[in-house]
PDB file of C-alpha atoms in Angstrom:
ATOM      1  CA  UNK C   1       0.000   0.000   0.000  1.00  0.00           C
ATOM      2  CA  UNK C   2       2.561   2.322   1.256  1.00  0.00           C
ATOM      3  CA  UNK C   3       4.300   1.792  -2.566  1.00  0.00           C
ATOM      4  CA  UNK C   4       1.226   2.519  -4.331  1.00  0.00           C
ATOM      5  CA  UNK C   5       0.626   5.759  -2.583  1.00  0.00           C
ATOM      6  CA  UNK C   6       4.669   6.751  -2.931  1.00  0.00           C
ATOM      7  CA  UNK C   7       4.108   5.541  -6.740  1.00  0.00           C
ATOM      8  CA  UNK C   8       1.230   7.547  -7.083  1.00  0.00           C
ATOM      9  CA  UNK C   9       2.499  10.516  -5.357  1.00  0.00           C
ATOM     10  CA  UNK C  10       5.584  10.760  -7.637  1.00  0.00           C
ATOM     11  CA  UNK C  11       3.096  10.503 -10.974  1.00  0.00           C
ATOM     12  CA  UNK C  12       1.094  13.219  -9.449  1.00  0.00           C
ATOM     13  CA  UNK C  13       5.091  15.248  -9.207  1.00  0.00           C
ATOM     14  CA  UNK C  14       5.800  14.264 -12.822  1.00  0.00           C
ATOM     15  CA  UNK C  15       2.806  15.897 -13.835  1.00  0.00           C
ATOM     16  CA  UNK C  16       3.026  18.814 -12.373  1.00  0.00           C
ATOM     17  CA  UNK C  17       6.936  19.217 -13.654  1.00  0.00           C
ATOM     18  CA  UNK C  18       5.707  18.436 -17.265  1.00  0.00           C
ATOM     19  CA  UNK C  19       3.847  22.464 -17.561  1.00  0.00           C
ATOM     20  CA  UNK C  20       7.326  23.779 -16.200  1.00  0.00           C
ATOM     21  CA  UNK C  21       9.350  21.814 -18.203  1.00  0.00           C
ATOM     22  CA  UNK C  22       7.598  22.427 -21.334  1.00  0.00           C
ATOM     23  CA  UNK C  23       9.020  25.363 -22.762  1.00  0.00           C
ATOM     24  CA  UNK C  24      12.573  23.890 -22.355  1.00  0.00           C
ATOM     25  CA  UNK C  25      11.260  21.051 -24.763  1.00  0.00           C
ATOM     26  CA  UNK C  26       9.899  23.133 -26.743  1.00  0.00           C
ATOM     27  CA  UNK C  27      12.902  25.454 -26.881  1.00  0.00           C
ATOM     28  CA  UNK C  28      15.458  22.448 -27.887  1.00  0.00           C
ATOM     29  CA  UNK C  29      13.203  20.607 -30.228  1.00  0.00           C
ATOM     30  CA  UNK C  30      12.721  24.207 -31.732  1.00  0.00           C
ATOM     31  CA  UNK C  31      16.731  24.366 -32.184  1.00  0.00           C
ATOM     32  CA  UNK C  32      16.790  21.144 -34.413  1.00  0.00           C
ATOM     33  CA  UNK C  33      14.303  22.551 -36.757  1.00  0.00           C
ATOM     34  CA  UNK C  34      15.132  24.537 -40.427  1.00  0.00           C
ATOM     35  CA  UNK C  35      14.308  27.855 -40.918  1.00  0.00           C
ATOM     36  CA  UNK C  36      11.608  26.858 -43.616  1.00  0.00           C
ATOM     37  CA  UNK C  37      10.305  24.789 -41.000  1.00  0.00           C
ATOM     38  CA  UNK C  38      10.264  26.809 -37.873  1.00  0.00           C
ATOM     39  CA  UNK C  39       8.689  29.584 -40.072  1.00  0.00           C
ATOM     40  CA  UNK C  40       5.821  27.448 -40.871  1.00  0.00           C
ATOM     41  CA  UNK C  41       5.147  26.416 -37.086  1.00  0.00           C
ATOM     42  CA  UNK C  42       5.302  29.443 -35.749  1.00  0.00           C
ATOM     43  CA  UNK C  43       3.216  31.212 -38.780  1.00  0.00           C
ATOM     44  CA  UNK C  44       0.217  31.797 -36.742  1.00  0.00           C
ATOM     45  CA  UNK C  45       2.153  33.681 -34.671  1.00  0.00           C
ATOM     46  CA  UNK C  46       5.189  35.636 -36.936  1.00  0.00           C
ATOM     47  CA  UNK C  47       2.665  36.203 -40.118  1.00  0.00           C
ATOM     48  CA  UNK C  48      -0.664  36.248 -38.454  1.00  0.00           C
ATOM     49  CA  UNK C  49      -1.815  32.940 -40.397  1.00  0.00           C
ATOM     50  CA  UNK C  50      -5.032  31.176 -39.722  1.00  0.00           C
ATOM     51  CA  UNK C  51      -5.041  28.481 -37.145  1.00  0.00           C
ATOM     52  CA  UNK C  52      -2.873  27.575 -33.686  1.00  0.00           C
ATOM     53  CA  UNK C  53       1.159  27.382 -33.928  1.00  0.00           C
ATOM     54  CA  UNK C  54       1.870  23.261 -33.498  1.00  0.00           C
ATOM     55  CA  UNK C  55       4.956  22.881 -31.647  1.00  0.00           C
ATOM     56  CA  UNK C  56       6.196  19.172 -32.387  1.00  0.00           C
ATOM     57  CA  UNK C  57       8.224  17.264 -29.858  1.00  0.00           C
ATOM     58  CA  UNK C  58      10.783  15.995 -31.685  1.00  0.00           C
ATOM     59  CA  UNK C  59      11.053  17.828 -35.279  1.00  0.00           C
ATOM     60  CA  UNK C  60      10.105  15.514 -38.510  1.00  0.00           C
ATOM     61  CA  UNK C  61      13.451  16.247 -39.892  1.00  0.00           C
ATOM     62  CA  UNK C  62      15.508  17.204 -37.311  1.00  0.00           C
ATOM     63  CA  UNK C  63      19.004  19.269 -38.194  1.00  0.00           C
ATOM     64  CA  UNK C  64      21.967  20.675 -36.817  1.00  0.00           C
ATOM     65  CA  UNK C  65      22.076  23.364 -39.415  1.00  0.00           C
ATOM     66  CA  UNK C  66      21.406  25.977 -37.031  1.00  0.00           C
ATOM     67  CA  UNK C  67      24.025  24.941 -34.572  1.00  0.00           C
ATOM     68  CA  UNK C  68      26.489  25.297 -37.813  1.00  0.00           C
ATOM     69  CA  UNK C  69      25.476  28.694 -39.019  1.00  0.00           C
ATOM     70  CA  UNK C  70      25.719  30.186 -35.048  1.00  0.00           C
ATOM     71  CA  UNK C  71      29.227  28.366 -34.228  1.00  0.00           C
ATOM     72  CA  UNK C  72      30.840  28.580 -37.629  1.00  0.00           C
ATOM     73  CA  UNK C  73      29.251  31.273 -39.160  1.00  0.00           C
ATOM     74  CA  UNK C  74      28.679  33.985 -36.689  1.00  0.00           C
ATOM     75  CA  UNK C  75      31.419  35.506 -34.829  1.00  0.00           C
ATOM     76  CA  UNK C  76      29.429  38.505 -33.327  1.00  0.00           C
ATOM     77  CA  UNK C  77      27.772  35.477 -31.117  1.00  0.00           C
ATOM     78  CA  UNK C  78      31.556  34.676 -29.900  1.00  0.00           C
ATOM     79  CA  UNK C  79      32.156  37.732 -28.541  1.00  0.00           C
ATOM     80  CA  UNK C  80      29.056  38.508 -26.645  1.00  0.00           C
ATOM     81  CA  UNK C  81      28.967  35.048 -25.154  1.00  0.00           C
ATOM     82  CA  UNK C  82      32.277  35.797 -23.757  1.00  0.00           C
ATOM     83  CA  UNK C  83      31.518  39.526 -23.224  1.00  0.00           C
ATOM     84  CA  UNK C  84      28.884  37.441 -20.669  1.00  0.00           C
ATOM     85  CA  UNK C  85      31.068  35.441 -19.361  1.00  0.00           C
ATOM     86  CA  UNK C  86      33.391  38.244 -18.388  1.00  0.00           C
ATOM     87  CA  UNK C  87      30.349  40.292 -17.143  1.00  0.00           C
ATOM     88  CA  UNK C  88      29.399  37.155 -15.106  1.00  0.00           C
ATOM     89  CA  UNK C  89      33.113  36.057 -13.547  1.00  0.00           C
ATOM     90  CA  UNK C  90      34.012  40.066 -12.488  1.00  0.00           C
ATOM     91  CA  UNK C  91      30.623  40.875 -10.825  1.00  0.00           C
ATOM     92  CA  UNK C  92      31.587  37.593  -9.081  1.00  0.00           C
ATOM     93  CA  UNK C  93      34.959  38.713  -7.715  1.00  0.00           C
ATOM     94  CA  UNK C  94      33.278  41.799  -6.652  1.00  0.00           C
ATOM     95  CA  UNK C  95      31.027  40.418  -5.111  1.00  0.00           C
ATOM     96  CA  UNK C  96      33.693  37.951  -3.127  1.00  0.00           C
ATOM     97  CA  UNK C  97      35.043  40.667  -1.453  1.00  0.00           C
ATOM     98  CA  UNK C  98      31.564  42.625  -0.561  1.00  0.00           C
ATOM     99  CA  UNK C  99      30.518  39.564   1.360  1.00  0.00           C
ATOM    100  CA  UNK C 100      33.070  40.912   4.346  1.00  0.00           C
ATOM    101  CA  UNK C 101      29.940  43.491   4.496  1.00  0.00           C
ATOM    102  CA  UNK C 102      27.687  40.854   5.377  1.00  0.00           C
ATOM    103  CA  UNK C 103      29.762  39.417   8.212  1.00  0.00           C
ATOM    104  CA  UNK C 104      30.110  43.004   9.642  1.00  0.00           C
ATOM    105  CA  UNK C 105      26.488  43.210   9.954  1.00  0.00           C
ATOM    106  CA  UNK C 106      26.156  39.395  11.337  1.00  0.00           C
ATOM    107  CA  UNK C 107      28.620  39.882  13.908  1.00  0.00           C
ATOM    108  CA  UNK C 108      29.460  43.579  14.792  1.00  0.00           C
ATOM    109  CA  UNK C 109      27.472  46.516  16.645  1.00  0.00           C
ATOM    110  CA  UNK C 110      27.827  49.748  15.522  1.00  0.00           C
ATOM    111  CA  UNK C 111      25.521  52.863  15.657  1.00  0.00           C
ATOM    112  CA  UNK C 112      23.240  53.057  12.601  1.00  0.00           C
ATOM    113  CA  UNK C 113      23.817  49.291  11.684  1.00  0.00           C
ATOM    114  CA  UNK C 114      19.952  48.656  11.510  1.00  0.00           C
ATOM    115  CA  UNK C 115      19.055  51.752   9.417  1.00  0.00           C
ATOM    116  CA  UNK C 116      22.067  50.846   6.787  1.00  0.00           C
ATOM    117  CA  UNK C 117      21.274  47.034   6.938  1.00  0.00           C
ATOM    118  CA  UNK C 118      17.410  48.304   5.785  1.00  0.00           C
ATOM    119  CA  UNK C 119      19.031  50.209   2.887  1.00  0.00           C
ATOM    120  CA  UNK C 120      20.687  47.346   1.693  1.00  0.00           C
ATOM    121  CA  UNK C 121      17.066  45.364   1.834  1.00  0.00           C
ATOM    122  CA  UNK C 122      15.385  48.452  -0.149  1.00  0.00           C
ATOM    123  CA  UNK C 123      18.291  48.543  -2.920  1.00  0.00           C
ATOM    124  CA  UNK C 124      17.425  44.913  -3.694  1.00  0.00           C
ATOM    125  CA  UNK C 125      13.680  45.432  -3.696  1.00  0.00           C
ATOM    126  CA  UNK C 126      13.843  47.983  -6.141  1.00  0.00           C
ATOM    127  CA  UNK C 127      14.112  47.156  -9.829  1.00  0.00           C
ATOM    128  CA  UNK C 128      16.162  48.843 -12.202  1.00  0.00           C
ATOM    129  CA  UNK C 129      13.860  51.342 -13.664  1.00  0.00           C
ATOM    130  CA  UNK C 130      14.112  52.922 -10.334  1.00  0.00           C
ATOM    131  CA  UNK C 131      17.725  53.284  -9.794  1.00  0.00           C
ATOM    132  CA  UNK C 132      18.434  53.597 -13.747  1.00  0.00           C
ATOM    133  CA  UNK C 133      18.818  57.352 -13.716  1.00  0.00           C
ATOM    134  CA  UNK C 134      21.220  57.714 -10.898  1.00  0.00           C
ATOM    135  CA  UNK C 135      23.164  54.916 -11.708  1.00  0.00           C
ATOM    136  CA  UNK C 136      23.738  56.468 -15.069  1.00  0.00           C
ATOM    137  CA  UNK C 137      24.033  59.853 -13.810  1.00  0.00           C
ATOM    138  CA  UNK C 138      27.064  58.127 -12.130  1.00  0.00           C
ATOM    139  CA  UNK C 139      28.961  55.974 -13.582  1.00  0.00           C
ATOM    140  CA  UNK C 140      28.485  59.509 -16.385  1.00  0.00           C
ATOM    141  CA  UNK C 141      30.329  61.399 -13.907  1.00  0.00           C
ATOM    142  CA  UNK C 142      33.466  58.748 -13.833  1.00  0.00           C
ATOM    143  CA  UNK C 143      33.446  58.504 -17.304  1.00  0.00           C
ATOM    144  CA  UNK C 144      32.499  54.677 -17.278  1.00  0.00           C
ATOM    145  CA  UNK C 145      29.030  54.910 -19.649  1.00  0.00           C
ATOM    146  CA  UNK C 146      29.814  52.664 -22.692  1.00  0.00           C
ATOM    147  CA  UNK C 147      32.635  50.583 -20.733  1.00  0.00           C
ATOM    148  CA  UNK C 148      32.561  46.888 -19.530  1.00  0.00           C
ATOM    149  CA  UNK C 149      32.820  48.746 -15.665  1.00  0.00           C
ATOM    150  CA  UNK C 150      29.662  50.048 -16.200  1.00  0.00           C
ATOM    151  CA  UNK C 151      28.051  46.513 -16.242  1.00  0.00           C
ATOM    152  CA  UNK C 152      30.986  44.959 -13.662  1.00  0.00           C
ATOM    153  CA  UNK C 153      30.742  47.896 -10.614  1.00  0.00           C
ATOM    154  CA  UNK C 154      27.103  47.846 -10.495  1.00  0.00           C
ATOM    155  CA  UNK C 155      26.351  44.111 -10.260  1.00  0.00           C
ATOM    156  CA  UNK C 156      29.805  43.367  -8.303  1.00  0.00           C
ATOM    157  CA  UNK C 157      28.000  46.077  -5.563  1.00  0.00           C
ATOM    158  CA  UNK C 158      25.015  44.304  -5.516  1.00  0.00           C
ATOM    159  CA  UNK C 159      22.871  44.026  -2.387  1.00  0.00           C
ATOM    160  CA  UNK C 160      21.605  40.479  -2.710  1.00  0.00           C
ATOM    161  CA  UNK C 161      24.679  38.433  -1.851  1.00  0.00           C
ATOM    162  CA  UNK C 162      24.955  40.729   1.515  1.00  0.00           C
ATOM    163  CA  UNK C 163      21.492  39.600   2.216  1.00  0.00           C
ATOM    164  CA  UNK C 164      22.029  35.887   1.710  1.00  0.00           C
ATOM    165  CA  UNK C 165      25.784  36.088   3.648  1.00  0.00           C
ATOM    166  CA  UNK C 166      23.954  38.332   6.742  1.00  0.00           C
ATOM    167  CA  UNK C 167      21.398  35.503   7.262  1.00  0.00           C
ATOM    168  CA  UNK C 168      24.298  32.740   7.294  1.00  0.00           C
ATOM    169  CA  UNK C 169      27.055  34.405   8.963  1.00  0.00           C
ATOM    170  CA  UNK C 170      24.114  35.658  11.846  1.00  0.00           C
ATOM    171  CA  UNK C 171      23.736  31.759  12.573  1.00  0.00           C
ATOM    172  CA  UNK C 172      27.011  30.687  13.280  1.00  0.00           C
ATOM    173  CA  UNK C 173      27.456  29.551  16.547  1.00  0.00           C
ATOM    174  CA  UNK C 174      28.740  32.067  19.032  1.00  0.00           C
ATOM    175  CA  UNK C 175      30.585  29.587  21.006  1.00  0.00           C
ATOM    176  CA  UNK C 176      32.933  28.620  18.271  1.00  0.00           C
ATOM    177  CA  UNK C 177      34.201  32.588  17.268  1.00  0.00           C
ATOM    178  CA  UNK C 178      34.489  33.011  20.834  1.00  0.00           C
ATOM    179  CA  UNK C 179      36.880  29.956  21.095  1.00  0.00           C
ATOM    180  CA  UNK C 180      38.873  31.177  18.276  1.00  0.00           C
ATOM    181  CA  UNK C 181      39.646  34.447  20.333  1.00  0.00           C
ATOM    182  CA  UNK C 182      40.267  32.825  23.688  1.00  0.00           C
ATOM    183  CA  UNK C 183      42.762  30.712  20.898  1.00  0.00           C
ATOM    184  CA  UNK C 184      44.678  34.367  19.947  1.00  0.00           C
ATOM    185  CA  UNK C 185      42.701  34.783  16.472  1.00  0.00           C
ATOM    186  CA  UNK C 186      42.286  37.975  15.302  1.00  0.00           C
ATOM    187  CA  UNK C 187      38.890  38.965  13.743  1.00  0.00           C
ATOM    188  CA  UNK C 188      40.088  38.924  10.239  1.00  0.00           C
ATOM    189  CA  UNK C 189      41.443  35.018  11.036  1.00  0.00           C
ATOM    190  CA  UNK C 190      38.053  33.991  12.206  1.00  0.00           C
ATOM    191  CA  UNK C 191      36.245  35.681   9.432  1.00  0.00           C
ATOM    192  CA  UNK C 192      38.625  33.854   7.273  1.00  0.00           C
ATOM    193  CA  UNK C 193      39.121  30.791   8.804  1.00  0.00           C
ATOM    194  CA  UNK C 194      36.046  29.973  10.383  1.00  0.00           C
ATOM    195  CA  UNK C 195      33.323  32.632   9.224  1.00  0.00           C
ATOM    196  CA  UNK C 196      34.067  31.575   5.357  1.00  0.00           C
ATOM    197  CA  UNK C 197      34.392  27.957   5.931  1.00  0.00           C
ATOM    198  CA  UNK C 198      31.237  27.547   7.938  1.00  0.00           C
ATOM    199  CA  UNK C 199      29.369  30.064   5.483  1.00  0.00           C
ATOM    200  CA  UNK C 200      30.389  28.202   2.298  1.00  0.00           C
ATOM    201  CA  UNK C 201      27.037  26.891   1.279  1.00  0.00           C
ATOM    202  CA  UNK C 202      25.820  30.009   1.914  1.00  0.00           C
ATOM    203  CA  UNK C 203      28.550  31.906   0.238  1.00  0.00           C
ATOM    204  CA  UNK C 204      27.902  29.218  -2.853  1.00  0.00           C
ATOM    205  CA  UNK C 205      24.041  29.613  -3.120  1.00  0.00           C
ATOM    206  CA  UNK C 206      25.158  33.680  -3.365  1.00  0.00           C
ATOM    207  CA  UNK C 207      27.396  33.030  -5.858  1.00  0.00           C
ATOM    208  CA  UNK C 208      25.142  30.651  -8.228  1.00  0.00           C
ATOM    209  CA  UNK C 209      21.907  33.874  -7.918  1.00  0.00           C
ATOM    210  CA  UNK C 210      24.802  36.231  -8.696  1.00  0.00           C
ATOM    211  CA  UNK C 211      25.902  34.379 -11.702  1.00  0.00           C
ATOM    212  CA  UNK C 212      22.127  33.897 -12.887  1.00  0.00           C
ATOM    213  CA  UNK C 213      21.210  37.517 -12.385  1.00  0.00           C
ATOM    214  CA  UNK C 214      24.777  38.650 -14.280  1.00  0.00           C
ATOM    215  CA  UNK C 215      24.156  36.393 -17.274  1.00  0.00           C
ATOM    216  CA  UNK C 216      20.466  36.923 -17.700  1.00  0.00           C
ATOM    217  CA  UNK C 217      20.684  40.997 -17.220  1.00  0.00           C
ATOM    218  CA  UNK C 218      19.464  42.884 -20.474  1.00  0.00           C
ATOM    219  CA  UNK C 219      18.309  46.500 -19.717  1.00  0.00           C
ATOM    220  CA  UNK C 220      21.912  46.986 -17.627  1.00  0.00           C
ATOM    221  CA  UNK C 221      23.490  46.823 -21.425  1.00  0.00           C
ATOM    222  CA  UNK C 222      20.792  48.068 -23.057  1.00  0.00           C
ATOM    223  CA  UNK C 223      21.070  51.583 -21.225  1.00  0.00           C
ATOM    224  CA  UNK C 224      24.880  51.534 -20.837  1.00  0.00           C
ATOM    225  CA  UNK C 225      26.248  50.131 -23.774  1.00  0.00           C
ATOM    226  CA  UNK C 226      26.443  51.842 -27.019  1.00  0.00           C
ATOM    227  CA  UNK C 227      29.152  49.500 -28.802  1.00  0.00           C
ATOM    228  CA  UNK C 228      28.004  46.683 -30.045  1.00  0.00           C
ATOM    229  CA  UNK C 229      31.573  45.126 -29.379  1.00  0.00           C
ATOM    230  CA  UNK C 230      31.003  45.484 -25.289  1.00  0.00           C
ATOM    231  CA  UNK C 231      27.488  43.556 -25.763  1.00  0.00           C
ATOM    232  CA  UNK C 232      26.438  40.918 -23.939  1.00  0.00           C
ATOM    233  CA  UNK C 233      25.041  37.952 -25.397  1.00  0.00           C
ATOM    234  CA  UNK C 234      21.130  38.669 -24.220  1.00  0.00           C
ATOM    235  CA  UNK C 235      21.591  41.666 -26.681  1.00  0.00           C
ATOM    236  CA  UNK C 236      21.995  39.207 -29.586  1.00  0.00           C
ATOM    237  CA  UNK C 237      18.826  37.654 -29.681  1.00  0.00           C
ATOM    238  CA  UNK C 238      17.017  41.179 -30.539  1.00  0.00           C
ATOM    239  CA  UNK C 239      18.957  41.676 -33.288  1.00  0.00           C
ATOM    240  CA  UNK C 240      17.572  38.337 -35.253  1.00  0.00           C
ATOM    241  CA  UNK C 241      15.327  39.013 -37.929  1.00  0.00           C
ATOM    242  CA  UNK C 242      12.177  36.538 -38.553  1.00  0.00           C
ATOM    243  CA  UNK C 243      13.961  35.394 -41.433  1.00  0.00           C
ATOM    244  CA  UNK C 244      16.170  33.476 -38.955  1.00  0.00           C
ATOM    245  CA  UNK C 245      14.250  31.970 -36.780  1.00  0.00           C
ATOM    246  CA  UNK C 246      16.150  28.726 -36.248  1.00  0.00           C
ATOM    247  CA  UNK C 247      19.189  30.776 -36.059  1.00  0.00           C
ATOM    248  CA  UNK C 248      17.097  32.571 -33.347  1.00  0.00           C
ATOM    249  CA  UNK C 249      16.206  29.333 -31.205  1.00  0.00           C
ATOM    250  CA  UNK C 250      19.443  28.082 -31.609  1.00  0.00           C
ATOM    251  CA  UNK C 251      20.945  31.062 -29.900  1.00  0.00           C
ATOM    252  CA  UNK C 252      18.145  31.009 -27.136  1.00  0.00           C
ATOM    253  CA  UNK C 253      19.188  27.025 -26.429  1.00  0.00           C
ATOM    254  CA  UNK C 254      23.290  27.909 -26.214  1.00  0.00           C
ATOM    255  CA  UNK C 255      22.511  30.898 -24.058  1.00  0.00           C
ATOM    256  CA  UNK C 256      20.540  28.677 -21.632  1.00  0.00           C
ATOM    257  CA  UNK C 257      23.188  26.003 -21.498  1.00  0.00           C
ATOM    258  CA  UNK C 258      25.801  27.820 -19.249  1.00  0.00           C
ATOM    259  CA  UNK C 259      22.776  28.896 -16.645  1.00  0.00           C
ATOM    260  CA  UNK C 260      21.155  25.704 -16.930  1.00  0.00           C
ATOM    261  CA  UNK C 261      24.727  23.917 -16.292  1.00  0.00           C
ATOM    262  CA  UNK C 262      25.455  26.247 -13.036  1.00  0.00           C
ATOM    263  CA  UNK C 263      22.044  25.865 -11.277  1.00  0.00           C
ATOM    264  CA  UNK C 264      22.384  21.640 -11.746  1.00  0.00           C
ATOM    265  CA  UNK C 265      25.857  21.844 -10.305  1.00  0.00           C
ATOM    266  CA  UNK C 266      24.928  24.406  -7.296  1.00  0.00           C
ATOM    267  CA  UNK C 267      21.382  23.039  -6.516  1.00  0.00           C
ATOM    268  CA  UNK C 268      22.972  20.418  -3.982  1.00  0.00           C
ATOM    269  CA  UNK C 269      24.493  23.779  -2.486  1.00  0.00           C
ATOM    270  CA  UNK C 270      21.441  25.643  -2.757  1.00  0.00           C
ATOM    271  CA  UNK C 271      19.649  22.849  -1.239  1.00  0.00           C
ATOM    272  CA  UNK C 272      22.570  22.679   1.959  1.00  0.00           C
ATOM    273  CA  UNK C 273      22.648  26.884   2.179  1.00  0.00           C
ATOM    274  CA  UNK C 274      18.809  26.611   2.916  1.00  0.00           C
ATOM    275  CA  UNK C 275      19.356  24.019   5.804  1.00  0.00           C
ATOM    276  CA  UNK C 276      22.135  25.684   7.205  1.00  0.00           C
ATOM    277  CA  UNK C 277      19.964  28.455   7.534  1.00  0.00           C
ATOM    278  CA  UNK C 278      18.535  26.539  10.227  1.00  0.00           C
ATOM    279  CA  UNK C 279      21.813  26.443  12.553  1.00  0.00           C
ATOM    280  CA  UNK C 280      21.658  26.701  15.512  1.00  0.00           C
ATOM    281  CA  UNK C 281      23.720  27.536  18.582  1.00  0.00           C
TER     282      UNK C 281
END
């Protein structure tokens, strides 16, 4: 009995994974298709032809022909995928060495801590068409509009890893830092030694949301960026025509790979940064 309810129970999971998992089907079935045919699926939609788009599983004649054309035949893609990945690894690095922040507010009393600690919470809840104009105004000022810093220093200053590392860092055990001093560390030793160690799930869910939110960001470039040699590789995809549409659903299932690929590899952190959240003295 108890396997036919555990049986059942998973079916009723499957099925309720299939609606999320659908548009990543449909995205990589989409990528094996030919222009002609991806233009004829999608006609309903593109050239406002009579019926419903059908979106087959697996292609009838599946090809590669648009995973040619994008690696062989289109440098531009190159450069912004690594223009992304450079984005992505220095907002990283910045953001490495802002998580110190997060243990000052975990561990330290100082006058205003609460009032700056609620800044950092309202930075993160407010979306980019808020803080658009004075970031520009800014980074204007240093000259840095239309340079890679003016995607890195943003992003490597963002306020969500400090969030994350606060919550971590504020569960450690007291005992154990207080050992450490009795021991002769000094605070930057047990920040290093024992605040990083014991934070690393934390410090490694951070890290994977950092890298998602780096690669995925599109108005960031859009408002910063004038040369097209400093884009990103979100900007490419608005610069397909519908003439291309494989080309174009090719390019959407590359630029998911590297995400896809960091969120499998960090979930079992993800997964241990949530528990740990639960530490306790």
């Amino acid at each position: 009995m108890r396997a036919m309810r555990k049986l059942l129970w998973n079916g009723i999971c499957v099925l309720l994974c299939l609606p999320m998992l659908a548009p990543l089907i449909m995205l990589f079935s989409g990528s094996l298709m030919g222009n002609n045919e991806a233009a004829t699926v999608l006609a309903p939609i593109y050239s406002g032809a009579e019926g419903c788009a059908d979106w087959p599983v697996i292609p009838p004649y599946p090809t590669l022909k648009g995973y040619i054309e994008l690696l062989l035949d289109s440098p531009e893609f190159f450069a912004m995928f690594w223009n992304s990945a450079g984005y992505a690894v220095l907002s990283l690095m910045g953001q490495l060495i802002g998580i110190s922040a997060a243990w000052s507010f975990a561990r330290y009393r100082f006058p205003g801590k609460r009032i700056l600690f609620a800044v950092y919470v309202v930075l993160m809840l407010m979306p980019f068409q808020v803080t658009m104009i004075g970031q520009y105004l800014t980074l204007d000022a240093f000259h840095l509009v239309d340079t890679r810093w003016a995607i890195v220093l943003p992003a490597a200053f963002s306020p969500l890893p400090v969030f994350i590392m606060e919550k971590f860092f504020e569960a450690l055990p007291e005992g154990i830092l207080e050992a450490a001093r009795i021991d002769g560390a000094n605070e930057a030793q047990i920040f290093l030694r024992i605040g990083l160690p014991l934070g690393f799930p934390g410090l490694l869910s951070a890290m994977v949301l950092g890298f998602l939110e780096s690669w995925g960001m599109i108005e960031q470039p859009m408002t910063f960026l004038r040369s097209q040699n400093l884009w990103p590789l979100a900007l490419y995809l608005p610069q397909i025509t519908d003439n291309s549409l494989s080309r174009a659903l090719t390019a959407s299932a590359l630029t998911l790979i590297p995400p896809l690929m960091v969120f499998l590899c960090g979930q079992p952190y993800l997964q241990q940064g949530i528990g740990a959240m639960g530490m306790k003295e």
